[in-house]
Short mmCIF file of C-alpha atoms in Angstrom, two decimals:
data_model
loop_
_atom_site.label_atom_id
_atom_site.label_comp_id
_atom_site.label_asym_id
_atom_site.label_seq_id
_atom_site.Cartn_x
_atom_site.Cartn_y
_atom_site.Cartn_z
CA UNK D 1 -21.33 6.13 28.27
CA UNK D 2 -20.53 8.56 30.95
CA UNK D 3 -20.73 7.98 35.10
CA UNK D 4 -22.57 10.69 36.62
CA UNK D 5 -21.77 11.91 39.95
CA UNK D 6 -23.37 10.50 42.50
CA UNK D 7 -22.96 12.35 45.99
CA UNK D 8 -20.09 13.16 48.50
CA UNK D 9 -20.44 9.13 49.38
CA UNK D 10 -21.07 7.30 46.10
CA UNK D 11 -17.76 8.45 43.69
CA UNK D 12 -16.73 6.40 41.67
CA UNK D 13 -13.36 7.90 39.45
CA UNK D 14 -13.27 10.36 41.92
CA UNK D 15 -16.50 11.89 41.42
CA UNK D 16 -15.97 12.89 37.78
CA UNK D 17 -17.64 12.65 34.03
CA UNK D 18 -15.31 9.78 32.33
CA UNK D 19 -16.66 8.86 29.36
CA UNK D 20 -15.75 5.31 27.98
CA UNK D 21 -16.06 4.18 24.36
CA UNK D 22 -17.09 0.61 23.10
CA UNK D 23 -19.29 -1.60 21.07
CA UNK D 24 -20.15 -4.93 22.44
CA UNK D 25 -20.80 -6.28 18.77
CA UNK D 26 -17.54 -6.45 18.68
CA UNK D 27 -14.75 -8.70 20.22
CA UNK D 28 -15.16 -9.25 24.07
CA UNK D 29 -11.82 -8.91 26.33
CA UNK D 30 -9.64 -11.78 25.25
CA UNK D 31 -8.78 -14.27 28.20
CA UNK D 32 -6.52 -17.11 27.68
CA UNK D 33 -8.52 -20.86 28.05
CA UNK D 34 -11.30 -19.02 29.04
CA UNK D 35 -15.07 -19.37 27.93
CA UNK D 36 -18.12 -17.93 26.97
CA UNK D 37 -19.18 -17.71 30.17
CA UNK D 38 -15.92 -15.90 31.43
CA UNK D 39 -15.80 -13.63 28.27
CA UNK D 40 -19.37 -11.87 29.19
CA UNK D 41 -18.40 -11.75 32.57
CA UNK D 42 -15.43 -9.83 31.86
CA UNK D 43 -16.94 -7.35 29.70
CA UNK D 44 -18.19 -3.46 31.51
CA UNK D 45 -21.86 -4.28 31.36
CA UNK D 46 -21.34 -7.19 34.29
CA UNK D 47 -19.36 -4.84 36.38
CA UNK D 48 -20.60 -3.24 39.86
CA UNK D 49 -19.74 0.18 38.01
CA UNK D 50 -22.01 -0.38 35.44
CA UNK D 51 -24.85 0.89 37.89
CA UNK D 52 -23.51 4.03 37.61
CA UNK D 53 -23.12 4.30 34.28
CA UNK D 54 -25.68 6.32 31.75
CA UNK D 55 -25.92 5.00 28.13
CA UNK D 56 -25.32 7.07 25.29
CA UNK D 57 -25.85 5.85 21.80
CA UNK D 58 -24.17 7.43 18.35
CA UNK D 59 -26.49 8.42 15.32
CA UNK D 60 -24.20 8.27 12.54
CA UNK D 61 -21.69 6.34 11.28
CA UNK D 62 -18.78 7.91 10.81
CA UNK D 63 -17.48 5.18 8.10
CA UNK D 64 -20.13 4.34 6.25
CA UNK D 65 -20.57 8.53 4.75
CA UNK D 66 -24.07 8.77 2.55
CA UNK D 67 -21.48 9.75 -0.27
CA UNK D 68 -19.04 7.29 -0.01
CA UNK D 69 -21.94 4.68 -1.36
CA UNK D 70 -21.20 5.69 -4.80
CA UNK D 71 -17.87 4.55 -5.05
CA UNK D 72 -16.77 2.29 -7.98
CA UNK D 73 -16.40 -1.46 -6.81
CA UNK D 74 -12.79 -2.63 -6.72
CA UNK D 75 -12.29 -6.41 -7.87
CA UNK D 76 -9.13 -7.34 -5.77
CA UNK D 77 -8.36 -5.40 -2.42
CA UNK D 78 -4.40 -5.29 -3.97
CA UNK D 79 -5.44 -4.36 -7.26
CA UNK D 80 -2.73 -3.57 -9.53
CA UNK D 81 -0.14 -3.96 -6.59
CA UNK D 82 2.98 -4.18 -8.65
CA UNK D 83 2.56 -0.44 -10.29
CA UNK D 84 1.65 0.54 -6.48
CA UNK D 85 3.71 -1.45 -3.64
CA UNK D 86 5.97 1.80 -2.94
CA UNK D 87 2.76 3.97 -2.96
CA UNK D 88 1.53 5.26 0.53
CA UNK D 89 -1.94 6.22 -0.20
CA UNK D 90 -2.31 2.79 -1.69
CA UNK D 91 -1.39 1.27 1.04
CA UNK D 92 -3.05 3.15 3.98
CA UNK D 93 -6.18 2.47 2.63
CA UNK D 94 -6.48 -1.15 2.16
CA UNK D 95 -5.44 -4.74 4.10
CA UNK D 96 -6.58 -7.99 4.77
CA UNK D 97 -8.10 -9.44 7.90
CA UNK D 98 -8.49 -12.76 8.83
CA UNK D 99 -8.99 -14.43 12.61
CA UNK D 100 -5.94 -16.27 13.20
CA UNK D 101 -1.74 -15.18 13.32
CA UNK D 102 -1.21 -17.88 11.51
CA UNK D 103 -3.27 -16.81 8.22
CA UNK D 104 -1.92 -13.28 8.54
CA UNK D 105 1.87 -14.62 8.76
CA UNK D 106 1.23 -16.52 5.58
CA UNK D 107 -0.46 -13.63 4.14
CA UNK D 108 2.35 -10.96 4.78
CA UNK D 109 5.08 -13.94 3.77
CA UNK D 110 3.09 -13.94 0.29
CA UNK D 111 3.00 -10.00 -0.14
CA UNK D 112 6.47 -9.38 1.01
CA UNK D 113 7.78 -11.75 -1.83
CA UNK D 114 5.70 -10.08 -4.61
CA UNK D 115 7.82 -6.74 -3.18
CA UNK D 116 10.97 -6.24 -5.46
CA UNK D 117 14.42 -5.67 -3.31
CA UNK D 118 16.33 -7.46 -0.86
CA UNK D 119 14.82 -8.99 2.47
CA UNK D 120 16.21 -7.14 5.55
CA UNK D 121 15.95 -9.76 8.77
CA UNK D 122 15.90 -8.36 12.28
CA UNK D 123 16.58 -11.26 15.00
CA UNK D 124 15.56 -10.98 18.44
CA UNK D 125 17.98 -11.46 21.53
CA UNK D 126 16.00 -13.60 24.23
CA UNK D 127 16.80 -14.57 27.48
CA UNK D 128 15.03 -15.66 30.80
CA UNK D 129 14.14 -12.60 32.80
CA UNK D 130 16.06 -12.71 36.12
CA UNK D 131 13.01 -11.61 37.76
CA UNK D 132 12.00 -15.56 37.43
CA UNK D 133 11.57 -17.64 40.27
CA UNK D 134 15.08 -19.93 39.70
CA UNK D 135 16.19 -18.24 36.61
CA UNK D 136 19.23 -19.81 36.48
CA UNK D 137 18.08 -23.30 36.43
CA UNK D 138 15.32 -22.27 33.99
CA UNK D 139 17.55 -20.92 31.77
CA UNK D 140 19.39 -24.10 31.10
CA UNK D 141 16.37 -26.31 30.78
CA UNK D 142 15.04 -24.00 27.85
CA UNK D 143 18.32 -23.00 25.84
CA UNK D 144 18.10 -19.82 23.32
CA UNK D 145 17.07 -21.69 20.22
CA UNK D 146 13.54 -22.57 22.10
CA UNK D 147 13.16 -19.04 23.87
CA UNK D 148 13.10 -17.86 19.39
CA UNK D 149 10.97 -20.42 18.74
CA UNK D 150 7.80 -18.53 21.02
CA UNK D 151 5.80 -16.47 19.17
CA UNK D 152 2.97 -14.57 21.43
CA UNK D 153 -0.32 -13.00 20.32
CA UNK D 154 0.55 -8.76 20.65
CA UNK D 155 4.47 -9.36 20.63
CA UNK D 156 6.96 -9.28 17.90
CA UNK D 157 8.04 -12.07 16.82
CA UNK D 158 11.82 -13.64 16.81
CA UNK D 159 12.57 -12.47 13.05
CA UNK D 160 11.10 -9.58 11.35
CA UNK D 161 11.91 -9.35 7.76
CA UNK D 162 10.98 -6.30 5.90
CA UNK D 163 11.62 -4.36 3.01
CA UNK D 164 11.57 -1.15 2.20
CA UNK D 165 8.12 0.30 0.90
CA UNK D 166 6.47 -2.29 3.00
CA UNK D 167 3.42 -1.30 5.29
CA UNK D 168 3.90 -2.42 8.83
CA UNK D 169 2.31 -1.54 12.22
CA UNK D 170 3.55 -0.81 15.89
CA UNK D 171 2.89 -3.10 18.72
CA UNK D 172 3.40 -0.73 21.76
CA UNK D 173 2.72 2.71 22.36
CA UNK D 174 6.01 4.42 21.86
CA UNK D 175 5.65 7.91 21.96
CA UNK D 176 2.23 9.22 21.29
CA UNK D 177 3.09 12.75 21.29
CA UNK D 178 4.27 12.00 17.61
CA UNK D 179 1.50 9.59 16.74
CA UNK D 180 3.35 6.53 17.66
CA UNK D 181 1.04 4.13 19.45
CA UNK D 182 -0.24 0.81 19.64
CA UNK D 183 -2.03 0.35 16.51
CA UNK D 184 -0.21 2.78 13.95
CA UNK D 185 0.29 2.19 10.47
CA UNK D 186 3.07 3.30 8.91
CA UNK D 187 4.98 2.52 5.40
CA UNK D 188 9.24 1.53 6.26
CA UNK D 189 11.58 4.06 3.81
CA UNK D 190 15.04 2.92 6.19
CA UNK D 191 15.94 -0.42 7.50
CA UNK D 192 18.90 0.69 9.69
CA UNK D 193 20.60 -1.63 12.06
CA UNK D 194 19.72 0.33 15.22
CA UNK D 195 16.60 1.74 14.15
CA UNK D 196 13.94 1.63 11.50
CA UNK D 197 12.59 4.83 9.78
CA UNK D 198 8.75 4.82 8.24
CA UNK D 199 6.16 7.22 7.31
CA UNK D 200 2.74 7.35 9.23
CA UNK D 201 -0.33 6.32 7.53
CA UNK D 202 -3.20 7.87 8.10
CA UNK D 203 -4.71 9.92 11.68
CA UNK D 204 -3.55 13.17 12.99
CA UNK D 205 0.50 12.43 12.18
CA UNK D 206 -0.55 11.11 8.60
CA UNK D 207 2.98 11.60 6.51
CA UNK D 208 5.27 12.49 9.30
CA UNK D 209 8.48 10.29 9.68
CA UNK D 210 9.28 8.80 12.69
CA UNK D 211 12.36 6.40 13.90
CA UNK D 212 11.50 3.28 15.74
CA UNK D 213 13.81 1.69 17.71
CA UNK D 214 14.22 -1.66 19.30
CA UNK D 215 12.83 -1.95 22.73
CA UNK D 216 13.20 -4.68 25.32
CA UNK D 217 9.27 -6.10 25.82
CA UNK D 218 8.68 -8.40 29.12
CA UNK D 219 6.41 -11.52 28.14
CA UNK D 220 4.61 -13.31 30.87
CA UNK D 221 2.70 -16.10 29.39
CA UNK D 222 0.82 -18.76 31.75
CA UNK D 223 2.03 -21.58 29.39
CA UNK D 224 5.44 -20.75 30.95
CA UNK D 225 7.52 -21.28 33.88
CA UNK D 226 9.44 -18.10 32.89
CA UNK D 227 9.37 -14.24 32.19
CA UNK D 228 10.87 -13.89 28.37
CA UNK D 229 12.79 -11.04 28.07
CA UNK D 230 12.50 -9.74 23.97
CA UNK D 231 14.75 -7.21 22.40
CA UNK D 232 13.42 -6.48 19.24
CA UNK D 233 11.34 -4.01 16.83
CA UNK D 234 8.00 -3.23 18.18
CA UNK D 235 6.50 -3.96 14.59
CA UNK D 236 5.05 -6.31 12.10
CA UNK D 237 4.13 -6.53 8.60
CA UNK D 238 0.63 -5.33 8.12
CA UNK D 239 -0.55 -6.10 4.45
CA UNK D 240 -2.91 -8.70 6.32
CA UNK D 241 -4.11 -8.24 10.02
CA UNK D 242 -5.89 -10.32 12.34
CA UNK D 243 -9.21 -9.41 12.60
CA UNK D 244 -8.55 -8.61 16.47
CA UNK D 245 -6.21 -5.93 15.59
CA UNK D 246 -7.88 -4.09 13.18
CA UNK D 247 -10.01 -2.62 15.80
CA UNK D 248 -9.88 0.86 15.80
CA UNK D 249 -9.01 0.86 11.54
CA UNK D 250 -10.67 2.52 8.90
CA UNK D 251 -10.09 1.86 5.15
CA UNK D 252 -11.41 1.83 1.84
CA UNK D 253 -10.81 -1.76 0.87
CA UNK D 254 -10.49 -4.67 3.05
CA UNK D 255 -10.37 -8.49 2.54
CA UNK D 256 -12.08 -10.87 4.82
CA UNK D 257 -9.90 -13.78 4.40
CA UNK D 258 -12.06 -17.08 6.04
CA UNK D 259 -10.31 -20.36 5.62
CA UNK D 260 -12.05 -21.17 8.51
CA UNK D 261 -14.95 -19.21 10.14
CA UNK D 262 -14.93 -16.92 13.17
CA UNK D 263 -14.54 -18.33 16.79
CA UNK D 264 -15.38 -15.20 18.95
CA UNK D 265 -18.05 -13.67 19.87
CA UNK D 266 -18.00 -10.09 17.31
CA UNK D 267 -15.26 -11.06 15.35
CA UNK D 268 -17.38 -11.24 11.93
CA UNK D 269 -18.42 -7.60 12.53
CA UNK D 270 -15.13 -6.26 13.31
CA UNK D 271 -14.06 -7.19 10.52
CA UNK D 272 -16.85 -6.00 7.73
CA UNK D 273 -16.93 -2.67 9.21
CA UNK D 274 -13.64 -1.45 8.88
CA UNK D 275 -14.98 -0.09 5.26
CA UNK D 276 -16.38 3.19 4.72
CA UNK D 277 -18.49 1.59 1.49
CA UNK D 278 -19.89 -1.83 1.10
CA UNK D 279 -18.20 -1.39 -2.16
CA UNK D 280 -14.76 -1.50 -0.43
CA UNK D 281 -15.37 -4.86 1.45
CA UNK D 282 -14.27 -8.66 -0.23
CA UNK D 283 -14.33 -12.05 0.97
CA UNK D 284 -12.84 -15.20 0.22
CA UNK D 285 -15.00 -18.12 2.19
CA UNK D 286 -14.16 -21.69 2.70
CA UNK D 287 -16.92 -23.91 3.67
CA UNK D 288 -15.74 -27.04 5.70
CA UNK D 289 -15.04 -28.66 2.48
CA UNK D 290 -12.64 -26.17 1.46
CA UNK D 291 -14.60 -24.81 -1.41
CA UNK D 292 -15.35 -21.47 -1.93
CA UNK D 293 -18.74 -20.74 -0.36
CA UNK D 294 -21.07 -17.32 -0.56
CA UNK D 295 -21.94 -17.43 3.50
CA UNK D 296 -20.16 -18.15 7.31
CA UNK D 297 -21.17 -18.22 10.47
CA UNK D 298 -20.92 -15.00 12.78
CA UNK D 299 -20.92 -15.76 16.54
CA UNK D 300 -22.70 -13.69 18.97
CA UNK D 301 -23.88 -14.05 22.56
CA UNK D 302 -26.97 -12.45 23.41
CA UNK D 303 -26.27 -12.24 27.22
CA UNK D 304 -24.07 -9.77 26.15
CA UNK D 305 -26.44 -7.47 25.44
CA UNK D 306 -28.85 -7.93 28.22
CA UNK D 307 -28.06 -5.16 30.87
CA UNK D 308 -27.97 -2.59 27.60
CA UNK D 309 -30.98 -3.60 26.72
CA UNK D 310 -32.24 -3.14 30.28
CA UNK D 311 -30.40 0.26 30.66
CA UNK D 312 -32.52 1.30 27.06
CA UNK D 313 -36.27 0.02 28.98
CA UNK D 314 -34.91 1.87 32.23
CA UNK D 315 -33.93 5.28 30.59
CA UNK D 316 -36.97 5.34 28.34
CA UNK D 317 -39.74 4.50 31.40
#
């Protein structure tokens, strides 16, 4: 989409050409408690600037290449993991997704073990930001064992344990001058106490090394009376991923892990088009029963769609 200009009086970003990227099949801003109704709402299409905005639609995709079609079906997105754990192209170009943090933490708990070498556990130092209103008094009604216990959707958690050879990815943007941003992939060759030293995976910095540090990360969470102050590792283990965060991913094999369906709107197709070949793509299903089923449920809500659709009539009349 791009804004065109609109006149000395009308200038919205200034007056210039900013082009914005999306795909309203897939996941809608994420608002805590909130609704369908709040989730459309929040998205560009109901906002005053998208009046302005022209609507430009892509002709190819980019993943799915005519010649990637032909490539020979894998059975099992970890195939033959134990002669490949340490390997980085086997790892950049595969995961699992699955909706919910607590599937992927049982996920990566279940990988990490199959990984031969010793566990290396990073803890967390938390404390009650002193920019919250009585910090003091707040700090003694929720002692340091409870402030460990949070875990937050976007945030490391408490305890990290890695190994070496394992795939993880960053949480923040760090330095994206040398590819390390929210989102990155990378495969951990150094568990140091001060620092941890991986390989990228994949993208512009594919193979370059890079030291990530711990970083203090501010977490403001509604469900609190408190600002949590975090020291830790800006990463996570990233065999599995929830589907949310594998926006923006492309690989050759992914799992779609469903013990239970999908509960947002675009979640389903997030998560089968982060293949470049139908070939790539595997599910495991759970029907309410718990057995293994062939079919789930995708959510979608049309009124999403309604002002493209009447951008589409508009430009072609």
């Amino acid at each position: 989409m791009s804004i065109p200009f609109k006149g000395p009086d009308y200038r919205p970003f200034g007056g210039k050409v900013v082009l914005l990227g999306g795909d309203f099949r897939q996941t809608l801003p994420v608002i805590p408690d909130a609704g369908r109704e709040d989730s459309v709402d929040s998205s560009l299409t109901r906002s005053y600037l998208w009046n302005f905005c022209m609507v430009l639609h892509l002709s190819q995709n980019m993943r799915l290449l005519p010649n990637s079609i032909n490539e020979e079906p894998f059975f099992d997105v970890y195939d033959a993991f134990a002669e490949n754990y340490y390997s980085i192209s086997y790892l950049a170009e595969r995961s699992i997704v699955t909706p919910t943090n607590q599937n992927v933490l049982e996920l990566n708990d279940h990988m990490l073990a199959m990984v031969p070498g010793s566990v290396r556990s990073y803890f967390s130092c938390d404390t009650v930001h002193s920019d919250s209103n009585d910090a003091a008094a707040i700090s003694s009604e929720y002692p340091t064992e409870f402030l460990n216990s949070l875990s937050f959707n976007g945030y490391p958690d408490h305890q990290i344990d890695l190994k070496v050879f394992t795939p993880i990815i960053l949480l923040r943007n760090l330095n994206p001058s040398i590819g390390l941003c929210n989102g990155t992939r990378m495969m951990v060759v150094y568990l140091g106490h001060y620092v941890i030293r991986a390989i990228i995976m994949g993208g512009t910095f594919d193979g370059k090394t890079v030291a990530i540090p711990r970083i203090v990360l501010s977490i403001n969470d509604y469900r609190w009376p408190f600002v949590l102050k975090r020291r830790q590792f800006p990463v996570r283990l990233c065999y599995a991923m929830a589907i949310n965060k594998s926006q923006r991913q492309t690989l050759q094999h992914v799992g779609v892990y469903l013990l239970k369906p999908v509960f947002s709107h675009g979640q389903l197709y997030v998560a089968i088009s982060r293949v470049k070949s139908p070939a790539g793509l595997h599910f495991l299903i759970l029907n309410e029963a718990g057995i293994p089923s062939n079919y789930t449920r995708s959510i979608v809500y049309p009124e999403t769609f309604s002002e493209l659709e009447e951008s589409a009539t508009t430009a072609l009349g």
